[in-house]
Amino acid sequence: MDGMAKTSTTTQGLRAAIERSGYYPALVAEAVEAAVGGEPIRSYLVHQETTFDQNEVRRHVTVLVLTDHRFVVSHTDEQAADSTSPTPYATTSTESVKLDRISSVVVSRVVANPESYTPGTLPREVVLTIGWGAVARIDLEPAACGDPNCEADHGYTGSSTADDLSLRVSEAGDGPETVRQALVFAQAVSEATADPTR
């Protein structure tokens, strides 16, 4: 299959995944397509999440797209009518990140019965965390010395963690195909950020 046919297939696959999510597909697709522009799509992941906020059910969809030069993130949330709008509404945001800005790609896998794990078996859950320096979490705690009776102020110690995007998918909640797609997407991003020619 040549590059043009693969790009067309990948673009159609992304559109179909957005349609399957059933979450304002025309709005989500338009926002994602505008952010991607004419660039070929290398990989994608569509994840819908439903949360409960007091007495309301809220839906959220995240679309991640990898192109040859960028990582595109789109979030769409629905909001109930409030003082700013008499009718329910949705907000969509997109962010485009150059691949050379991505500093970390972390994939955490949760597997059942690890003693009998067979290579290739899907994990029960996958958490994908991608950092590019836009958001960092700083964890601080008081520093101490080895003397348990010491009352001196030793300042603080801590760590800074890139935490721009963290996405959790599970077989029980999202289905095995979404877990598989998350792993495929994570591998594609890892390979793209390791590519010395970009």
mmCIF file with all atom_site columns, C-alpha atoms in Angstrom, residues 29-162:
data_model
loop_
_atom_site.group_PDB
_atom_site.id
_atom_site.type_symbol
_atom_site.label_atom_id
_atom_site.label_alt_id
_atom_site.label_comp_id
_atom_site.label_asym_id
_atom_site.label_entity_id
_atom_site.label_seq_id
_atom_site.pdbx_PDB_ins_code
_atom_site.Cartn_x
_atom_site.Cartn_y
_atom_site.Cartn_z
_atom_site.occupancy
_atom_site.B_iso_or_equiv
_atom_site.pdbx_formal_charge
_atom_site.auth_seq_id
_atom_site.auth_comp_id
_atom_site.auth_asym_id
_atom_site.auth_atom_id
_atom_site.pdbx_PDB_model_num
ATOM 1   C CA . ALA A 1 29  ? -14.053 15.947  13.792 1.00 0.00 ? 29  ALA A CA 1
ATOM 2   C CA . GLU A 1 30  ? -14.051 19.564  12.620 1.00 0.00 ? 30  GLU A CA 1
ATOM 3   C CA . ALA A 1 31  ? -11.814 20.685  15.496 1.00 0.00 ? 31  ALA A CA 1
ATOM 4   C CA . VAL A 1 32  ? -9.370  17.805  15.003 1.00 0.00 ? 32  VAL A CA 1
ATOM 5   C CA . GLU A 1 33  ? -9.231  18.168  11.218 1.00 0.00 ? 33  GLU A CA 1
ATOM 6   C CA . ALA A 1 34  ? -8.587  21.914  11.528 1.00 0.00 ? 34  ALA A CA 1
ATOM 7   C CA . ALA A 1 35  ? -5.712  21.277  13.962 1.00 0.00 ? 35  ALA A CA 1
ATOM 8   C CA . VAL A 1 36  ? -4.164  18.496  11.844 1.00 0.00 ? 36  VAL A CA 1
ATOM 9   C CA . GLY A 1 37  ? -4.510  20.465  8.605  1.00 0.00 ? 37  GLY A CA 1
ATOM 10  C CA . GLY A 1 38  ? -3.154  18.682  5.562  1.00 0.00 ? 38  GLY A CA 1
ATOM 11  C CA . GLU A 1 39  ? -0.532  16.631  7.423  1.00 0.00 ? 39  GLU A CA 1
ATOM 12  C CA . PRO A 1 40  ? -0.641  12.845  7.020  1.00 0.00 ? 40  PRO A CA 1
ATOM 13  C CA . ILE A 1 41  ? -1.858  11.014  10.132 1.00 0.00 ? 41  ILE A CA 1
ATOM 14  C CA . ARG A 1 42  ? 0.545   8.358   11.449 1.00 0.00 ? 42  ARG A CA 1
ATOM 15  C CA . SER A 1 43  ? -1.525  7.164   14.407 1.00 0.00 ? 43  SER A CA 1
ATOM 16  C CA . TYR A 1 44  ? -4.494  8.212   16.529 1.00 0.00 ? 44  TYR A CA 1
ATOM 17  C CA . LEU A 1 45  ? -6.447  7.384   19.666 1.00 0.00 ? 45  LEU A CA 1
ATOM 18  C CA . VAL A 1 46  ? -10.041 8.380   20.492 1.00 0.00 ? 46  VAL A CA 1
ATOM 19  C CA . HIS A 1 47  ? -11.147 8.016   24.109 1.00 0.00 ? 47  HIS A CA 1
ATOM 20  C CA . GLN A 1 48  ? -14.548 8.878   25.534 1.00 0.00 ? 48  GLN A CA 1
ATOM 21  C CA . GLU A 1 49  ? -14.954 9.171   29.280 1.00 0.00 ? 49  GLU A CA 1
ATOM 22  C CA . THR A 1 50  ? -18.110 9.568   31.329 1.00 0.00 ? 50  THR A CA 1
ATOM 23  C CA . THR A 1 51  ? -17.855 11.116  34.787 1.00 0.00 ? 51  THR A CA 1
ATOM 24  C CA . PHE A 1 52  ? -20.357 11.839  37.504 1.00 0.00 ? 52  PHE A CA 1
ATOM 25  C CA . ASP A 1 53  ? -20.307 15.349  38.946 1.00 0.00 ? 53  ASP A CA 1
ATOM 26  C CA . GLN A 1 54  ? -22.677 15.542  41.909 1.00 0.00 ? 54  GLN A CA 1
ATOM 27  C CA . ASN A 1 55  ? -26.104 15.043  40.290 1.00 0.00 ? 55  ASN A CA 1
ATOM 28  C CA . GLU A 1 56  ? -24.914 15.382  36.691 1.00 0.00 ? 56  GLU A CA 1
ATOM 29  C CA . VAL A 1 57  ? -23.434 12.978  34.190 1.00 0.00 ? 57  VAL A CA 1
ATOM 30  C CA . ARG A 1 58  ? -20.711 14.606  32.092 1.00 0.00 ? 58  ARG A CA 1
ATOM 31  C CA . ARG A 1 59  ? -19.046 13.265  29.007 1.00 0.00 ? 59  ARG A CA 1
ATOM 32  C CA . HIS A 1 60  ? -15.575 14.077  27.761 1.00 0.00 ? 60  HIS A CA 1
ATOM 33  C CA . VAL A 1 61  ? -13.750 12.938  24.652 1.00 0.00 ? 61  VAL A CA 1
ATOM 34  C CA . THR A 1 62  ? -10.012 13.119  24.048 1.00 0.00 ? 62  THR A CA 1
ATOM 35  C CA . VAL A 1 63  ? -8.594  12.673  20.558 1.00 0.00 ? 63  VAL A CA 1
ATOM 36  C CA . LEU A 1 64  ? -4.835  12.206  20.159 1.00 0.00 ? 64  LEU A CA 1
ATOM 37  C CA . VAL A 1 65  ? -3.273  12.412  16.704 1.00 0.00 ? 65  VAL A CA 1
ATOM 38  C CA . LEU A 1 66  ? 0.322   11.824  15.664 1.00 0.00 ? 66  LEU A CA 1
ATOM 39  C CA . THR A 1 67  ? 1.552   13.340  12.403 1.00 0.00 ? 67  THR A CA 1
ATOM 40  C CA . ASP A 1 68  ? 5.064   13.368  10.954 1.00 0.00 ? 68  ASP A CA 1
ATOM 41  C CA . HIS A 1 69  ? 5.928   16.572  12.824 1.00 0.00 ? 69  HIS A CA 1
ATOM 42  C CA . ARG A 1 70  ? 3.319   17.140  15.540 1.00 0.00 ? 70  ARG A CA 1
ATOM 43  C CA . PHE A 1 71  ? 1.342   15.625  18.360 1.00 0.00 ? 71  PHE A CA 1
ATOM 44  C CA . VAL A 1 72  ? -2.216  17.011  18.378 1.00 0.00 ? 72  VAL A CA 1
ATOM 45  C CA . VAL A 1 73  ? -4.440  16.836  21.466 1.00 0.00 ? 73  VAL A CA 1
ATOM 46  C CA . SER A 1 74  ? -8.148  17.645  21.355 1.00 0.00 ? 74  SER A CA 1
ATOM 47  C CA . HIS A 1 75  ? -10.489 17.757  24.354 1.00 0.00 ? 75  HIS A CA 1
ATOM 48  C CA . THR A 1 76  ? -14.250 18.229  24.134 1.00 0.00 ? 76  THR A CA 1
ATOM 49  C CA . ASP A 1 77  ? -16.473 18.618  27.194 1.00 0.00 ? 77  ASP A CA 1
ATOM 50  C CA . GLU A 1 78  ? -20.184 19.111  27.514 1.00 0.00 ? 78  GLU A CA 1
ATOM 51  C CA . GLN A 1 79  ? -21.591 21.611  29.988 1.00 0.00 ? 79  GLN A CA 1
ATOM 52  C CA . ALA A 1 80  ? -25.076 21.985  31.412 1.00 0.00 ? 80  ALA A CA 1
ATOM 53  C CA . ALA A 1 81  ? -26.973 25.234  31.046 1.00 0.00 ? 81  ALA A CA 1
ATOM 54  C CA . ASP A 1 82  ? -25.656 27.814  33.481 1.00 0.00 ? 82  ASP A CA 1
ATOM 55  C CA . SER A 1 83  ? -25.592 31.560  34.093 1.00 0.00 ? 83  SER A CA 1
ATOM 56  C CA . THR A 1 84  ? -23.545 32.104  30.915 1.00 0.00 ? 84  THR A CA 1
ATOM 57  C CA . SER A 1 85  ? -25.771 30.026  28.640 1.00 0.00 ? 85  SER A CA 1
ATOM 58  C CA . PRO A 1 86  ? -29.487 29.170  28.885 1.00 0.00 ? 86  PRO A CA 1
ATOM 59  C CA . THR A 1 87  ? -28.887 25.948  26.899 1.00 0.00 ? 87  THR A CA 1
ATOM 60  C CA . PRO A 1 88  ? -26.363 23.117  27.296 1.00 0.00 ? 88  PRO A CA 1
ATOM 61  C CA . TYR A 1 89  ? -23.129 23.676  25.394 1.00 0.00 ? 89  TYR A CA 1
ATOM 62  C CA . ALA A 1 90  ? -19.806 22.044  24.571 1.00 0.00 ? 90  ALA A CA 1
ATOM 63  C CA . THR A 1 91  ? -16.267 23.359  24.646 1.00 0.00 ? 91  THR A CA 1
ATOM 64  C CA . THR A 1 92  ? -13.557 22.032  22.358 1.00 0.00 ? 92  THR A CA 1
ATOM 65  C CA . SER A 1 93  ? -9.868  22.813  22.597 1.00 0.00 ? 93  SER A CA 1
ATOM 66  C CA . THR A 1 94  ? -6.930  21.615  20.530 1.00 0.00 ? 94  THR A CA 1
ATOM 67  C CA . GLU A 1 95  ? -3.210  21.846  21.164 1.00 0.00 ? 95  GLU A CA 1
ATOM 68  C CA . SER A 1 96  ? -0.463  21.117  18.645 1.00 0.00 ? 96  SER A CA 1
ATOM 69  C CA . VAL A 1 97  ? 2.936   20.146  20.007 1.00 0.00 ? 97  VAL A CA 1
ATOM 70  C CA . LYS A 1 98  ? 6.077   19.784  17.886 1.00 0.00 ? 98  LYS A CA 1
ATOM 71  C CA . LEU A 1 99  ? 7.479   16.284  18.311 1.00 0.00 ? 99  LEU A CA 1
ATOM 72  C CA . ASP A 1 100 ? 10.855  17.584  19.454 1.00 0.00 ? 100 ASP A CA 1
ATOM 73  C CA . ARG A 1 101 ? 9.117   19.208  22.456 1.00 0.00 ? 101 ARG A CA 1
ATOM 74  C CA . ILE A 1 102 ? 7.933   15.855  23.834 1.00 0.00 ? 102 ILE A CA 1
ATOM 75  C CA . SER A 1 103 ? 10.220  14.998  26.716 1.00 0.00 ? 103 SER A CA 1
ATOM 76  C CA . SER A 1 104 ? 8.650   11.802  28.018 1.00 0.00 ? 104 SER A CA 1
ATOM 77  C CA . VAL A 1 105 ? 6.268   9.033   27.046 1.00 0.00 ? 105 VAL A CA 1
ATOM 78  C CA . VAL A 1 106 ? 5.271   6.792   29.948 1.00 0.00 ? 106 VAL A CA 1
ATOM 79  C CA . VAL A 1 107 ? 3.186   3.663   29.457 1.00 0.00 ? 107 VAL A CA 1
ATOM 80  C CA . SER A 1 108 ? 1.961   1.896   32.599 1.00 0.00 ? 108 SER A CA 1
ATOM 81  C CA . ARG A 1 109 ? 0.369   -1.523  32.133 1.00 0.00 ? 109 ARG A CA 1
ATOM 82  C CA . VAL A 1 110 ? -1.758  -3.409  34.643 1.00 0.00 ? 110 VAL A CA 1
ATOM 83  C CA . VAL A 1 111 ? -1.853  -7.161  34.045 1.00 0.00 ? 111 VAL A CA 1
ATOM 84  C CA . ALA A 1 112 ? -3.808  -9.828  35.885 1.00 0.00 ? 112 ALA A CA 1
ATOM 85  C CA . ASN A 1 113 ? -2.038  -12.983 37.107 1.00 0.00 ? 113 ASN A CA 1
ATOM 86  C CA . PRO A 1 114 ? 1.474   -11.827 36.184 1.00 0.00 ? 114 PRO A CA 1
ATOM 87  C CA . GLU A 1 115 ? 2.944   -15.224 37.117 1.00 0.00 ? 115 GLU A CA 1
ATOM 88  C CA . SER A 1 116 ? 1.196   -16.770 34.120 1.00 0.00 ? 116 SER A CA 1
ATOM 89  C CA . TYR A 1 117 ? 1.533   -13.801 31.754 1.00 0.00 ? 117 TYR A CA 1
ATOM 90  C CA . THR A 1 118 ? 1.891   -14.725 28.086 1.00 0.00 ? 118 THR A CA 1
ATOM 91  C CA . PRO A 1 119 ? 3.633   -12.186 25.805 1.00 0.00 ? 119 PRO A CA 1
ATOM 92  C CA . GLY A 1 120 ? 1.120   -10.452 23.566 1.00 0.00 ? 120 GLY A CA 1
ATOM 93  C CA . THR A 1 121 ? -1.746  -10.674 26.072 1.00 0.00 ? 121 THR A CA 1
ATOM 94  C CA . LEU A 1 122 ? -3.555  -7.367  26.432 1.00 0.00 ? 122 LEU A CA 1
ATOM 95  C CA . PRO A 1 123 ? -3.149  -5.630  29.774 1.00 0.00 ? 123 PRO A CA 1
ATOM 96  C CA . ARG A 1 124 ? -6.257  -5.096  31.877 1.00 0.00 ? 124 ARG A CA 1
ATOM 97  C CA . GLU A 1 125 ? -5.500  -1.375  31.968 1.00 0.00 ? 125 GLU A CA 1
ATOM 98  C CA . VAL A 1 126 ? -3.103  1.089   30.300 1.00 0.00 ? 126 VAL A CA 1
ATOM 99  C CA . VAL A 1 127 ? -2.174  4.572   31.497 1.00 0.00 ? 127 VAL A CA 1
ATOM 100 C CA . LEU A 1 128 ? -0.452  6.736   28.887 1.00 0.00 ? 128 LEU A CA 1
ATOM 101 C CA . THR A 1 129 ? 1.326   9.849   30.160 1.00 0.00 ? 129 THR A CA 1
ATOM 102 C CA . ILE A 1 130 ? 2.979   12.253  27.716 1.00 0.00 ? 130 ILE A CA 1
ATOM 103 C CA . GLY A 1 131 ? 4.955   15.285  28.835 1.00 0.00 ? 131 GLY A CA 1
ATOM 104 C CA . TRP A 1 132 ? 6.141   18.260  26.793 1.00 0.00 ? 132 TRP A CA 1
ATOM 105 C CA . GLY A 1 133 ? 6.764   20.855  29.483 1.00 0.00 ? 133 GLY A CA 1
ATOM 106 C CA . ALA A 1 134 ? 3.544   22.856  29.360 1.00 0.00 ? 134 ALA A CA 1
ATOM 107 C CA . VAL A 1 135 ? 2.378   21.515  32.731 1.00 0.00 ? 135 VAL A CA 1
ATOM 108 C CA . ALA A 1 136 ? 4.581   20.231  35.540 1.00 0.00 ? 136 ALA A CA 1
ATOM 109 C CA . ARG A 1 137 ? 3.643   18.866  38.933 1.00 0.00 ? 137 ARG A CA 1
ATOM 110 C CA . ILE A 1 138 ? 5.970   19.710  41.809 1.00 0.00 ? 138 ILE A CA 1
ATOM 111 C CA . ASP A 1 139 ? 5.889   17.525  44.919 1.00 0.00 ? 139 ASP A CA 1
ATOM 112 C CA . LEU A 1 140 ? 7.652   19.099  47.909 1.00 0.00 ? 140 LEU A CA 1
ATOM 113 C CA . GLU A 1 141 ? 8.268   17.855  51.404 1.00 0.00 ? 141 GLU A CA 1
ATOM 114 C CA . PRO A 1 142 ? 10.357  19.134  54.308 1.00 0.00 ? 142 PRO A CA 1
ATOM 115 C CA . ALA A 1 143 ? 13.973  17.991  54.056 1.00 0.00 ? 143 ALA A CA 1
ATOM 116 C CA . ALA A 1 144 ? 15.477  16.217  57.046 1.00 0.00 ? 144 ALA A CA 1
ATOM 117 C CA . CYS A 1 145 ? 18.823  14.972  58.209 1.00 0.00 ? 145 CYS A CA 1
ATOM 118 C CA . GLY A 1 146 ? 19.686  11.609  59.759 1.00 0.00 ? 146 GLY A CA 1
ATOM 119 C CA . ASP A 1 147 ? 19.461  12.888  63.334 1.00 0.00 ? 147 ASP A CA 1
ATOM 120 C CA . PRO A 1 148 ? 15.988  12.118  64.755 1.00 0.00 ? 148 PRO A CA 1
ATOM 121 C CA . ASN A 1 149 ? 16.440  14.802  67.437 1.00 0.00 ? 149 ASN A CA 1
ATOM 122 C CA . CYS A 1 150 ? 17.449  17.557  65.022 1.00 0.00 ? 150 CYS A CA 1
ATOM 123 C CA . GLU A 1 151 ? 15.070  20.532  64.992 1.00 0.00 ? 151 GLU A CA 1
ATOM 124 C CA . ALA A 1 152 ? 16.913  22.624  62.402 1.00 0.00 ? 152 ALA A CA 1
ATOM 125 C CA . ASP A 1 153 ? 15.173  23.829  59.255 1.00 0.00 ? 153 ASP A CA 1
ATOM 126 C CA . HIS A 1 154 ? 16.711  21.916  56.351 1.00 0.00 ? 154 HIS A CA 1
ATOM 127 C CA . GLY A 1 155 ? 14.512  23.517  53.699 1.00 0.00 ? 155 GLY A CA 1
ATOM 128 C CA . TYR A 1 156 ? 12.553  21.430  51.258 1.00 0.00 ? 156 TYR A CA 1
ATOM 129 C CA . THR A 1 157 ? 13.220  18.604  48.883 1.00 0.00 ? 157 THR A CA 1
ATOM 130 C CA . GLY A 1 158 ? 11.055  17.402  46.061 1.00 0.00 ? 158 GLY A CA 1
ATOM 131 C CA . SER A 1 159 ? 10.607  16.429  42.472 1.00 0.00 ? 159 SER A CA 1
ATOM 132 C CA . SER A 1 160 ? 9.149   17.928  39.339 1.00 0.00 ? 160 SER A CA 1
ATOM 133 C CA . THR A 1 161 ? 7.189   15.696  36.986 1.00 0.00 ? 161 THR A CA 1
ATOM 134 C CA . ALA A 1 162 ? 5.978   16.535  33.489 1.00 0.00 ? 162 ALA A CA 1
#
